[in-house]
PDB file of N, CA, C and O in Angstrom:
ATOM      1  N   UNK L   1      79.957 119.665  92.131  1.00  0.00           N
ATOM      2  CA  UNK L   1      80.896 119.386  93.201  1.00  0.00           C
ATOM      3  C   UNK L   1      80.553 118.066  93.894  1.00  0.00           C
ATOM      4  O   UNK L   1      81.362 117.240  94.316  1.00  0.00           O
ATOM      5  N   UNK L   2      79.184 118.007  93.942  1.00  0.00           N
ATOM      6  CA  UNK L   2      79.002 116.843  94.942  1.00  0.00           C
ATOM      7  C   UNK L   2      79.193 115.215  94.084  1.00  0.00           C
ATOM      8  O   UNK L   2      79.433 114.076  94.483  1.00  0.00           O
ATOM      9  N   UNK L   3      78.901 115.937  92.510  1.00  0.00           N
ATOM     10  CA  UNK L   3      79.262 114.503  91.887  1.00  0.00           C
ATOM     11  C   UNK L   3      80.668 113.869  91.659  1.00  0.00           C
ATOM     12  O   UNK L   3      81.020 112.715  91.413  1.00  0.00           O
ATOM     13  N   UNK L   4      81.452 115.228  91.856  1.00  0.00           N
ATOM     14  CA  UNK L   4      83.179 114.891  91.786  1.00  0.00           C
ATOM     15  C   UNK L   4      83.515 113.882  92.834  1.00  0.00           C
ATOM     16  O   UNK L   4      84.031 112.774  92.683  1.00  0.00           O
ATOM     17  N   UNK L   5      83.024 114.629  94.197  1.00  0.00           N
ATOM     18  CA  UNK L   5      83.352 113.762  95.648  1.00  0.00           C
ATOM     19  C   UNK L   5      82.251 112.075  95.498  1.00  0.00           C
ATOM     20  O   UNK L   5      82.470 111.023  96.098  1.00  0.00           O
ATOM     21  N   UNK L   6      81.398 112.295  94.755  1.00  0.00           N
ATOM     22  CA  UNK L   6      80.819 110.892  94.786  1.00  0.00           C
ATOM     23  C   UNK L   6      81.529 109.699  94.022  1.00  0.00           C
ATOM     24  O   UNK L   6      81.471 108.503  94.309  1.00  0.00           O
ATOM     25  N   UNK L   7      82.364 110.439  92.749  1.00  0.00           N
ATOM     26  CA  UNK L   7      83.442 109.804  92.741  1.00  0.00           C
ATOM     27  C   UNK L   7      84.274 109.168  92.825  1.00  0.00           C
ATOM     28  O   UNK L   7      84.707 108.132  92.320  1.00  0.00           O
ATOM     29  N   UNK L   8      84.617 110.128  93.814  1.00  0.00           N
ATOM     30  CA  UNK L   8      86.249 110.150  94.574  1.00  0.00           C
ATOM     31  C   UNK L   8      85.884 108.597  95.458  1.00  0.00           C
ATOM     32  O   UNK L   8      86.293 107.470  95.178  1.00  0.00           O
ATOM     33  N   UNK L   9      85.025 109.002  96.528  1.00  0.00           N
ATOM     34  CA  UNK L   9      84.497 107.696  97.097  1.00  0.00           C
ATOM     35  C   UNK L   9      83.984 106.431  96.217  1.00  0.00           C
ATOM     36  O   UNK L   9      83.602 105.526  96.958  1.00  0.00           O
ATOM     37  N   UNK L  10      83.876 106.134  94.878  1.00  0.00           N
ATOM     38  CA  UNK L  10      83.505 105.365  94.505  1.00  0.00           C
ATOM     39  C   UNK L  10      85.185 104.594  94.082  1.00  0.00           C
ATOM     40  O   UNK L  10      85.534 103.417  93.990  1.00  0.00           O
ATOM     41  N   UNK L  11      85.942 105.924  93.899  1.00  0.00           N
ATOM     42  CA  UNK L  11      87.340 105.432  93.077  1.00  0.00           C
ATOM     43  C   UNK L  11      88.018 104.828  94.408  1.00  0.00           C
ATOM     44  O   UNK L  11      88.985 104.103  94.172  1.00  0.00           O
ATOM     45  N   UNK L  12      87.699 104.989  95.697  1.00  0.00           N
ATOM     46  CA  UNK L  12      88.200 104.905  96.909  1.00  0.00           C
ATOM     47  C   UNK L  12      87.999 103.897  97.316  1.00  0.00           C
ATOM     48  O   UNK L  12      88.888 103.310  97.932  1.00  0.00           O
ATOM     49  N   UNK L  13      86.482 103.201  97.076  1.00  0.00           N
ATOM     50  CA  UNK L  13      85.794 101.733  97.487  1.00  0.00           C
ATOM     51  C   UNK L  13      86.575 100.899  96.246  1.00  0.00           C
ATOM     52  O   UNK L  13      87.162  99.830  96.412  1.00  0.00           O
ATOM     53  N   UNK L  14      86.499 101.346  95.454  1.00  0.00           N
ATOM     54  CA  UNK L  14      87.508 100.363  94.224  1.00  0.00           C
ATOM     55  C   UNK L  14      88.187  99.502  94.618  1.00  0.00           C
ATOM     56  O   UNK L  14      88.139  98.297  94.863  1.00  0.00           O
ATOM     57  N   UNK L  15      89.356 100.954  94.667  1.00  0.00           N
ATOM     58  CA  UNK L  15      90.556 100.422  95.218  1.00  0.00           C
ATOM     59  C   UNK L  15      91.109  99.446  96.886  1.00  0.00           C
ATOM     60  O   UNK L  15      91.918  98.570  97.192  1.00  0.00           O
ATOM     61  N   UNK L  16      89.948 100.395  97.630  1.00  0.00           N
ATOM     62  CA  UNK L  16      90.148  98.934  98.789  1.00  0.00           C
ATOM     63  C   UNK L  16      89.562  97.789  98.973  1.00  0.00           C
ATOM     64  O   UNK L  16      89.556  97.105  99.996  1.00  0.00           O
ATOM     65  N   UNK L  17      88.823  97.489  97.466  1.00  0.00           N
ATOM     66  CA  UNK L  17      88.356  95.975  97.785  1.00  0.00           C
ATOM     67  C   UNK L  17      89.004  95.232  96.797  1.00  0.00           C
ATOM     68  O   UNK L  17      88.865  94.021  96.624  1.00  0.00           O
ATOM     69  N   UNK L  18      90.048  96.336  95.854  1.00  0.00           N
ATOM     70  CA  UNK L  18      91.116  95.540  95.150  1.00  0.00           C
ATOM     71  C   UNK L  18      91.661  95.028  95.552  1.00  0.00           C
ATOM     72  O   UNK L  18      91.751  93.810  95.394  1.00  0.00           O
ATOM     73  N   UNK L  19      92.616  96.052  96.641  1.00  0.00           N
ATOM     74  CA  UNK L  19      93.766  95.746  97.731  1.00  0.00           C
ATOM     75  C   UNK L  19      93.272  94.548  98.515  1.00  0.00           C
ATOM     76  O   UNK L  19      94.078  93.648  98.751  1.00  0.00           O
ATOM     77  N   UNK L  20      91.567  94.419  99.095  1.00  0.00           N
ATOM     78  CA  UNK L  20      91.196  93.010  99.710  1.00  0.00           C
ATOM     79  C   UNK L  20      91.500  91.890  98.649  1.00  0.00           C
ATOM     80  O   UNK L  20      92.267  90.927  98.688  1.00  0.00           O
ATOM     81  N   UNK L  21      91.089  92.108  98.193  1.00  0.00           N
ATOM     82  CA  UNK L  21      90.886  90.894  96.908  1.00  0.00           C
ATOM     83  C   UNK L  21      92.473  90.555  96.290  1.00  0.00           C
ATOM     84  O   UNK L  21      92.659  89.689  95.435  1.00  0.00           O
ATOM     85  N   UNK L  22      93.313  91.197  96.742  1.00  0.00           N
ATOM     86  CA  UNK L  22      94.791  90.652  96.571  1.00  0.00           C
ATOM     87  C   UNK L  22      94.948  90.141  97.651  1.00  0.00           C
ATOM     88  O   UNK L  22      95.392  88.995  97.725  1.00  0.00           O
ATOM     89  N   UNK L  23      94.620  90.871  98.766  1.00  0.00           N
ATOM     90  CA  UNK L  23      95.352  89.691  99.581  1.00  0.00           C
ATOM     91  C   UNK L  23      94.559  88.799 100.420  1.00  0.00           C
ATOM     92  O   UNK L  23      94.814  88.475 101.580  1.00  0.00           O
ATOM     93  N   UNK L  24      93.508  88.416  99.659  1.00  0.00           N
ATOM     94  CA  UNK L  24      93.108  86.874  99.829  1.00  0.00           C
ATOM     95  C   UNK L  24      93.626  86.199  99.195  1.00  0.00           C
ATOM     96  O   UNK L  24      93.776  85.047  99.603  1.00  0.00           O
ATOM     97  N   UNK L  25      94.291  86.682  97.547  1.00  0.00           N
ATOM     98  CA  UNK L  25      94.642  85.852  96.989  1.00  0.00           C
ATOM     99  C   UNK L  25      95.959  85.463  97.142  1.00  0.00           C
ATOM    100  O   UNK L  25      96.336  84.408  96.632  1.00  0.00           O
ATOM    101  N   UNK L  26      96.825  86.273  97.869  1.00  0.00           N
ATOM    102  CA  UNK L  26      98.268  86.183  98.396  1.00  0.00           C
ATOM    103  C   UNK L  26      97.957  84.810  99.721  1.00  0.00           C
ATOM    104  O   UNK L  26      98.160  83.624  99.462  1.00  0.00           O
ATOM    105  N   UNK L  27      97.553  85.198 100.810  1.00  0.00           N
ATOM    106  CA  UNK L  27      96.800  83.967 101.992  1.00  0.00           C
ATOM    107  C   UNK L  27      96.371  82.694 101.210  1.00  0.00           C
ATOM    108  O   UNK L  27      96.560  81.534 101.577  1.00  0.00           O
ATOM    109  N   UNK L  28      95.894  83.019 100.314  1.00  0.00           N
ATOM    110  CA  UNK L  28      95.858  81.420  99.590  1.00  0.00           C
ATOM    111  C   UNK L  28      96.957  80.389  99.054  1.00  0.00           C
ATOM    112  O   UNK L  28      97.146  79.194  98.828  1.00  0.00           O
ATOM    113  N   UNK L  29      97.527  81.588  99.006  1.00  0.00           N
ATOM    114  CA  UNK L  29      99.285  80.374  98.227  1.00  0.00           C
ATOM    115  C   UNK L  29     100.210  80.523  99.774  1.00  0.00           C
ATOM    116  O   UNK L  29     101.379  80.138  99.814  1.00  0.00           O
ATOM    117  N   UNK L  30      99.528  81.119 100.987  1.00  0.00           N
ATOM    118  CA  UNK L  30     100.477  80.734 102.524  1.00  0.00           C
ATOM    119  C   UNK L  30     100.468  79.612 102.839  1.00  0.00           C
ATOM    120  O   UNK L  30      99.324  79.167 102.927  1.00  0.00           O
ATOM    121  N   UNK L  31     101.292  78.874 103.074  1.00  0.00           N
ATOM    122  CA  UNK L  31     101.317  77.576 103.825  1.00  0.00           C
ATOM    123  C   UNK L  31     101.978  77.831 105.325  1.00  0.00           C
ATOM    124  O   UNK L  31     103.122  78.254 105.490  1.00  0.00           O
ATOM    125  N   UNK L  32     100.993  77.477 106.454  1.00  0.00           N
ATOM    126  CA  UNK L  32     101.758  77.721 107.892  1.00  0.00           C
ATOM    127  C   UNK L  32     101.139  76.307 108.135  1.00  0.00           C
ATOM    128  O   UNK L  32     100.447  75.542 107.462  1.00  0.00           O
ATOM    129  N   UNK L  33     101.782  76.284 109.608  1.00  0.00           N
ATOM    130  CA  UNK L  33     101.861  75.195 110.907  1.00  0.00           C
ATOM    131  C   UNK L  33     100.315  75.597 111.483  1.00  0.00           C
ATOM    132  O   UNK L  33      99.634  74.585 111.653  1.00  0.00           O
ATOM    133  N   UNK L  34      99.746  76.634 111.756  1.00  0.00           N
ATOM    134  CA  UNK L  34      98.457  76.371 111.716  1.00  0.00           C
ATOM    135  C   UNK L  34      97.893  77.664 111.617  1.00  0.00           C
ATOM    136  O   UNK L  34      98.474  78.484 110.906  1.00  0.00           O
ATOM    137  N   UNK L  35      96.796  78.002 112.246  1.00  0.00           N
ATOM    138  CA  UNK L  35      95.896  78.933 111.453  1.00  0.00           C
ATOM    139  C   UNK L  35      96.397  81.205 111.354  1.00  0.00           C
ATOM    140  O   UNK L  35      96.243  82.238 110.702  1.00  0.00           O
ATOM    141  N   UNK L  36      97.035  80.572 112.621  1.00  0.00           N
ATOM    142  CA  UNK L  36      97.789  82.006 112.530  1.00  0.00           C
ATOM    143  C   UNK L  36      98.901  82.039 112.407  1.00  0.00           C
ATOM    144  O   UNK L  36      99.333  83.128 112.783  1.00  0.00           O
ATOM    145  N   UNK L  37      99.966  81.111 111.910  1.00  0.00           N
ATOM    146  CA  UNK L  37     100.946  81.300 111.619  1.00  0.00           C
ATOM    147  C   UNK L  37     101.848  81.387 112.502  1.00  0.00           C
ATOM    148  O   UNK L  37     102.793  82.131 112.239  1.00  0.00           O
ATOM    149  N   UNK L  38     101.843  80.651 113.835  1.00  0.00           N
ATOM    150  CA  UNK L  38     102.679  81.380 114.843  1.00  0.00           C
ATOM    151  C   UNK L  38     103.438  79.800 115.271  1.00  0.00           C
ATOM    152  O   UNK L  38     104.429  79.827 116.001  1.00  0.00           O
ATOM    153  N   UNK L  39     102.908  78.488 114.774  1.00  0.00           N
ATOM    154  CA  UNK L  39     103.641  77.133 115.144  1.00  0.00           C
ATOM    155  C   UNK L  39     104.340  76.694 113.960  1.00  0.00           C
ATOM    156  O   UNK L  39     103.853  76.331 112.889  1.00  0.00           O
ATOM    157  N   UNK L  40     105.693  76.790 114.344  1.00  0.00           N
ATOM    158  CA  UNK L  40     106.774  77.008 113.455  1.00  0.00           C
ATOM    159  C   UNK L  40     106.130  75.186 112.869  1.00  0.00           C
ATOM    160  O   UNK L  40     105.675  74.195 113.439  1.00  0.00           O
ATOM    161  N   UNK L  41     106.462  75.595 111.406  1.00  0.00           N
ATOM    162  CA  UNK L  41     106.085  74.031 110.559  1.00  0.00           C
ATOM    163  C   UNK L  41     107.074  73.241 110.122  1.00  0.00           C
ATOM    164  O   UNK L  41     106.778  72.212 109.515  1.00  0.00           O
ATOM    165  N   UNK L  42     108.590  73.629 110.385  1.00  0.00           N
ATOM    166  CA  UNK L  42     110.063  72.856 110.229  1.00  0.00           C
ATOM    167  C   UNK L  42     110.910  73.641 110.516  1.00  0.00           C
ATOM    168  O   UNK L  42     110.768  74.863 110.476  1.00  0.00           O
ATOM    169  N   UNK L  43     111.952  73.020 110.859  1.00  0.00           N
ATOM    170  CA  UNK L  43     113.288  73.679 111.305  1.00  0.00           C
ATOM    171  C   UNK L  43     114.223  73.215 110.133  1.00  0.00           C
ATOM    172  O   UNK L  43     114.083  72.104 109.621  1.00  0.00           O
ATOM    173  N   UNK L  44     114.862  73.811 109.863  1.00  0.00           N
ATOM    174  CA  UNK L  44     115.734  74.014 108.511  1.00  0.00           C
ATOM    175  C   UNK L  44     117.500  74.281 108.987  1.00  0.00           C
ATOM    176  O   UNK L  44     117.628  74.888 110.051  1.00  0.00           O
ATOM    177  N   UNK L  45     118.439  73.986 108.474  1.00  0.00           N
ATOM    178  CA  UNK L  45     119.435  74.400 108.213  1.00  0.00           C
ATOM    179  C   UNK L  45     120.014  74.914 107.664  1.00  0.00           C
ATOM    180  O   UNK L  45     120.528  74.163 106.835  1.00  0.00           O
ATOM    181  N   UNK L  46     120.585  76.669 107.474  1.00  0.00           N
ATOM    182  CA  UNK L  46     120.906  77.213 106.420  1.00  0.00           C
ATOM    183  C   UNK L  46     122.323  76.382 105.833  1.00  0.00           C
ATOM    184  O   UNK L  46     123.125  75.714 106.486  1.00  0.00           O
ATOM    185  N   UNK L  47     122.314  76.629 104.635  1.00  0.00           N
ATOM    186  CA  UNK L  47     123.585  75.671 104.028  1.00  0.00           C
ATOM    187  C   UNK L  47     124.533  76.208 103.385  1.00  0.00           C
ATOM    188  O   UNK L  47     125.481  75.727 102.765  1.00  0.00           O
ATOM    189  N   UNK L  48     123.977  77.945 103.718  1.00  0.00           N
ATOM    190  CA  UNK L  48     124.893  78.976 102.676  1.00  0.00           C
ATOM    191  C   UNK L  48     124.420  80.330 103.383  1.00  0.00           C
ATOM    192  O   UNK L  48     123.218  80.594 103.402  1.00  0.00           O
ATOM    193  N   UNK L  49     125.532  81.351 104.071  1.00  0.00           N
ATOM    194  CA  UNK L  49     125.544  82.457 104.515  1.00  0.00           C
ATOM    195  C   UNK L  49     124.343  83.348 103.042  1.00  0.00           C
ATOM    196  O   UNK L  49     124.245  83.209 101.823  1.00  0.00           O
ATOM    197  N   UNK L  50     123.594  84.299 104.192  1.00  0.00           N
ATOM    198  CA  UNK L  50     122.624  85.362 103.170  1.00  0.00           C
ATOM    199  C   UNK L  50     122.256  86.709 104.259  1.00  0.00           C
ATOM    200  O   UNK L  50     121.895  86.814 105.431  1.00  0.00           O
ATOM    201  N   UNK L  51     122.543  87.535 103.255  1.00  0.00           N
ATOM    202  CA  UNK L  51     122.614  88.696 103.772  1.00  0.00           C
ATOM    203  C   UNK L  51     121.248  89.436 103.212  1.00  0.00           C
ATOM    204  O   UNK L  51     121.370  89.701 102.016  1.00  0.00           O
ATOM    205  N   UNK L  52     120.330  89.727 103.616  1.00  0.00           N
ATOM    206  CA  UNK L  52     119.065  90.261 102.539  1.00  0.00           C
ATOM    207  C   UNK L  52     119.540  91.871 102.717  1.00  0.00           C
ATOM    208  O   UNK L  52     120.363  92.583 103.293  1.00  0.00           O
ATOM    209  N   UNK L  53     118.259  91.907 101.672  1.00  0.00           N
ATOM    210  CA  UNK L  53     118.740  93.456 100.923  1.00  0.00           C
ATOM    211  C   UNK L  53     118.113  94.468 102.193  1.00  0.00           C
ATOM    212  O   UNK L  53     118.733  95.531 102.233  1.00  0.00           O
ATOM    213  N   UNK L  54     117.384  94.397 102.887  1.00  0.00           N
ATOM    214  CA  UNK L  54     117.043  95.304 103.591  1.00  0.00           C
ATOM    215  C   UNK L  54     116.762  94.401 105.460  1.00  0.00           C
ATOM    216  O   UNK L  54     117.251  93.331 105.824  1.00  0.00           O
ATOM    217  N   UNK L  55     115.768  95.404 106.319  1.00  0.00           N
ATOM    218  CA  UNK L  55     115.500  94.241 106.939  1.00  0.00           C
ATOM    219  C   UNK L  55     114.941  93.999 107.161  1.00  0.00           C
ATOM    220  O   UNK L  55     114.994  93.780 108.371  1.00  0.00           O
ATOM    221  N   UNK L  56     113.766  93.696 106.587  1.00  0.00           N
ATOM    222  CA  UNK L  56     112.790  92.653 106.044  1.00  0.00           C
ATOM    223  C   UNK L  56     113.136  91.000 106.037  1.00  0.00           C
ATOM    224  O   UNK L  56     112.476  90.106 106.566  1.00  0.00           O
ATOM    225  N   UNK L  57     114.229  90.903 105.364  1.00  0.00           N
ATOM    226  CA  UNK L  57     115.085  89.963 105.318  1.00  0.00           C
ATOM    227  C   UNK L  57     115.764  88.985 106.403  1.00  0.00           C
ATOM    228  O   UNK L  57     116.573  89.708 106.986  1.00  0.00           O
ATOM    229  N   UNK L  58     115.819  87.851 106.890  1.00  0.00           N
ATOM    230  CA  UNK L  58     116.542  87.147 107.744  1.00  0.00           C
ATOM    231  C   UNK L  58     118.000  86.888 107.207  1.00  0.00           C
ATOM    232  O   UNK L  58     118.241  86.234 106.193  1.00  0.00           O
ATOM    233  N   UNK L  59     118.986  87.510 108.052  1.00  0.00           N
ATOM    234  CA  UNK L  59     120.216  87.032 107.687  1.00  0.00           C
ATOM    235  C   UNK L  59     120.903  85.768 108.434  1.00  0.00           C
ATOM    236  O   UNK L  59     120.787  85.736 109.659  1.00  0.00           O
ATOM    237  N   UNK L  60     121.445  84.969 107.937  1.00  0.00           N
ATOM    238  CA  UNK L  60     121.736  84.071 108.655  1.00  0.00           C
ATOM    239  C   UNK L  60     123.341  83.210 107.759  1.00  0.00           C
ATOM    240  O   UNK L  60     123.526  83.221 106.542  1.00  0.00           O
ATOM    241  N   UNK L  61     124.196  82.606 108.721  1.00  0.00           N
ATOM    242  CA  UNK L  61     125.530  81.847 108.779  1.00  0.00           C
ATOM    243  C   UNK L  61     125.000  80.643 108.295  1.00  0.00           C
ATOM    244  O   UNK L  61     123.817  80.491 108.601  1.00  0.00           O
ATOM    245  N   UNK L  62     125.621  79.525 107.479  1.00  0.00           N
ATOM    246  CA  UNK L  62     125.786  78.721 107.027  1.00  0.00           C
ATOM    247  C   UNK L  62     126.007  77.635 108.618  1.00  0.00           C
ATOM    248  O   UNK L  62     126.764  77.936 109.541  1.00  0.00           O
ATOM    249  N   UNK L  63     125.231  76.530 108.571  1.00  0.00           N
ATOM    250  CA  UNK L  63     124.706  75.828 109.663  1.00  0.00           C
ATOM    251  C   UNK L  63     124.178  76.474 110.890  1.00  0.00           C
ATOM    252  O   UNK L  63     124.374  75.989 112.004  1.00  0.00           O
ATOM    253  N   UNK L  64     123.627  77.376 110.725  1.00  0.00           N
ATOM    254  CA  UNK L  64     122.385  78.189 111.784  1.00  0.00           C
ATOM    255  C   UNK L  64     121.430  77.539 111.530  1.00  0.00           C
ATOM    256  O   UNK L  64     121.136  77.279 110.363  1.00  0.00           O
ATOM    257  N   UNK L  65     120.699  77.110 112.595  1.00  0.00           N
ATOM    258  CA  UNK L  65     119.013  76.586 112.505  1.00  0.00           C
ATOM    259  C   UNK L  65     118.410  77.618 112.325  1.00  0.00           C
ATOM    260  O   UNK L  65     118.685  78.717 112.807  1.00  0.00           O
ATOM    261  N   UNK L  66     116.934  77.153 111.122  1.00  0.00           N
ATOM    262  CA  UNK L  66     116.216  78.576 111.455  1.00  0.00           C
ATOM    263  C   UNK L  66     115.065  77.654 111.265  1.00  0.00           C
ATOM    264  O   UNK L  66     114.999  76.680 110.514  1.00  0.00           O
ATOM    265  N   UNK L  67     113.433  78.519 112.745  1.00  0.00           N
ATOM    266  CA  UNK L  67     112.393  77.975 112.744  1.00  0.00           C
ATOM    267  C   UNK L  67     111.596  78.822 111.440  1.00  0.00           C
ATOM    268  O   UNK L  67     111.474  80.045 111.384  1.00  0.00           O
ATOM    269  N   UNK L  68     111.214  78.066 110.663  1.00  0.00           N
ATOM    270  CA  UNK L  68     110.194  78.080 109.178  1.00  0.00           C
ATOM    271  C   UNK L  68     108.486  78.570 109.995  1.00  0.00           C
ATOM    272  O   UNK L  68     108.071  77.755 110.819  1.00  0.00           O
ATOM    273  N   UNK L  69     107.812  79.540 109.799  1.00  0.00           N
ATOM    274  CA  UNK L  69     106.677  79.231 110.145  1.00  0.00           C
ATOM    275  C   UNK L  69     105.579  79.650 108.773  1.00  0.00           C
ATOM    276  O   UNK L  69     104.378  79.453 108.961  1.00  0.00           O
ATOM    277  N   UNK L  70     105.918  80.075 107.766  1.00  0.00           N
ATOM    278  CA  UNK L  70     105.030  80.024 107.150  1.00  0.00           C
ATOM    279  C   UNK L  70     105.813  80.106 105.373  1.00  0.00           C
ATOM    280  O   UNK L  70     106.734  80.916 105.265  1.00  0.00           O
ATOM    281  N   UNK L  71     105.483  79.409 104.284  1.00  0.00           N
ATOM    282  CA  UNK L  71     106.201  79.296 103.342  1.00  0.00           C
ATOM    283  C   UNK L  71     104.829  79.590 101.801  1.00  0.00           C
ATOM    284  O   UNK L  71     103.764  78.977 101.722  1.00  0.00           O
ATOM    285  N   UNK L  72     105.308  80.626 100.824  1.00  0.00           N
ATOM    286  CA  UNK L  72     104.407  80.876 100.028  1.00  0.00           C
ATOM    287  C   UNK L  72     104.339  79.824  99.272  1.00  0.00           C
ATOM    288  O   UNK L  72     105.081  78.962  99.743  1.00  0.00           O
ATOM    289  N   UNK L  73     103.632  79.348  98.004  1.00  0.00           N
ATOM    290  CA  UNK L  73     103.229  78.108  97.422  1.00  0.00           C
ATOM    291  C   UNK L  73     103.155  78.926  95.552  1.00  0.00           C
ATOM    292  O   UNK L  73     102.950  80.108  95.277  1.00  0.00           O
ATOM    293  N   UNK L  74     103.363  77.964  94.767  1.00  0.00           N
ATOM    294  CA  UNK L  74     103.102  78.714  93.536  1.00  0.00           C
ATOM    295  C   UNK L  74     104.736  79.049  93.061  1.00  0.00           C
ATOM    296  O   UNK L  74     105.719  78.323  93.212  1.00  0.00           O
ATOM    297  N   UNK L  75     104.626  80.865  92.226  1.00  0.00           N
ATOM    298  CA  UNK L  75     105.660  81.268  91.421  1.00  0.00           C
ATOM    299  C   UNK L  75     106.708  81.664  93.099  1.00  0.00           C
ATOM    300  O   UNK L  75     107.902  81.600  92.805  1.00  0.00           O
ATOM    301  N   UNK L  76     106.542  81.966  94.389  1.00  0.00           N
ATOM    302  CA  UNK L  76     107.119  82.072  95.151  1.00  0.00           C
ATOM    303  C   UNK L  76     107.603  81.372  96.093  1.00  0.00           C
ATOM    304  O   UNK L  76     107.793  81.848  97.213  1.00  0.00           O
ATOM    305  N   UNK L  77     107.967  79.719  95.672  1.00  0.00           N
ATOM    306  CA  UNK L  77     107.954  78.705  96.902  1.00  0.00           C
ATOM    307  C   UNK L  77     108.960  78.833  97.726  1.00  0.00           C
ATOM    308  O   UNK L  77     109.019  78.142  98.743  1.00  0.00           O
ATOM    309  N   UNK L  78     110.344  80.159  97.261  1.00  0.00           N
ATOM    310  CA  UNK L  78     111.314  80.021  97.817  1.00  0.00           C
ATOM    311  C   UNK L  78     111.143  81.129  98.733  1.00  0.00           C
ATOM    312  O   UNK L  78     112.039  81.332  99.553  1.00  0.00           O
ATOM    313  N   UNK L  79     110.043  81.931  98.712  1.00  0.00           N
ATOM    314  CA  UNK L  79     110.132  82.786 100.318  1.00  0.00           C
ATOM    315  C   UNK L  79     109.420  82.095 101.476  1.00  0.00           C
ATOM    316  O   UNK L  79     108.454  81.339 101.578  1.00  0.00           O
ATOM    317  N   UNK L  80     110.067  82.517 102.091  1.00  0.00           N
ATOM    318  CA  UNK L  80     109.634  81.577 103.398  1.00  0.00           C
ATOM    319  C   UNK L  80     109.621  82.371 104.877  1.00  0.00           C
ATOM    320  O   UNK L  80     110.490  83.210 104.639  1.00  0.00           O
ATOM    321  N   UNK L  81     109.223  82.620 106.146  1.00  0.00           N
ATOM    322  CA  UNK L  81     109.055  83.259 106.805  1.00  0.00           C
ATOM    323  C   UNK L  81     109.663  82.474 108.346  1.00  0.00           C
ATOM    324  O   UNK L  81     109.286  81.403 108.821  1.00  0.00           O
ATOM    325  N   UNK L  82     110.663  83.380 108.860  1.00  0.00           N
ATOM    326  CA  UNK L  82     110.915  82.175 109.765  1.00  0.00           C
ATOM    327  C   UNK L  82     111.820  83.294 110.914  1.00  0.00           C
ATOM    328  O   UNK L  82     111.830  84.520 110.809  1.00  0.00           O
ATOM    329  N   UNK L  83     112.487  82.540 111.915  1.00  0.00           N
ATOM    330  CA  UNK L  83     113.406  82.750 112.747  1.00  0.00           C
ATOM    331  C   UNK L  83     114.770  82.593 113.448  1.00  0.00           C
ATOM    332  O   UNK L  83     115.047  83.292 114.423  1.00  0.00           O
TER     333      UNK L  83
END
């Protein structure tokens, strides 16, 4: 019994230094305005109405400003995080 649960905790430490170890590697392809992400790094103009799938998503009208504060780098350059 006690070697099952020693386990369990070993399968447990695994997995949350997987989950760390992704998302350092996610923070590495962030690009922000500075270290916490909170000084918007451009203001943008949408140029085409978007409705996202959930809301997660920023929806926004075609010539709405929106403040950009942090933009991924790599296979994701087109998500971007903003207001």
């Amino acid at each position: 019994m006690s070697r099952i649960l020693d386990q369990r905790v070993l399968l447990l430490v695994i997995s949350f230094l997987t989950s760390l170890q992704s998302t350092k590697v996610l923070s590495a392809w962030k690009k922000c305005g500075d270290r916490e992400c909170e000084t918007a790094m451009s203001r943008v103009q949408a140029t085409t109405d978007y409705s996202g799938p959930d809301c997660r998503y920023l929806n926004f009208k075609t010539g709405e400003e929106i403040m950009v504060y942090s933009k991924l780098s790599r296979k994701n350059e087109n998500l971007w995080t903003g207001s």
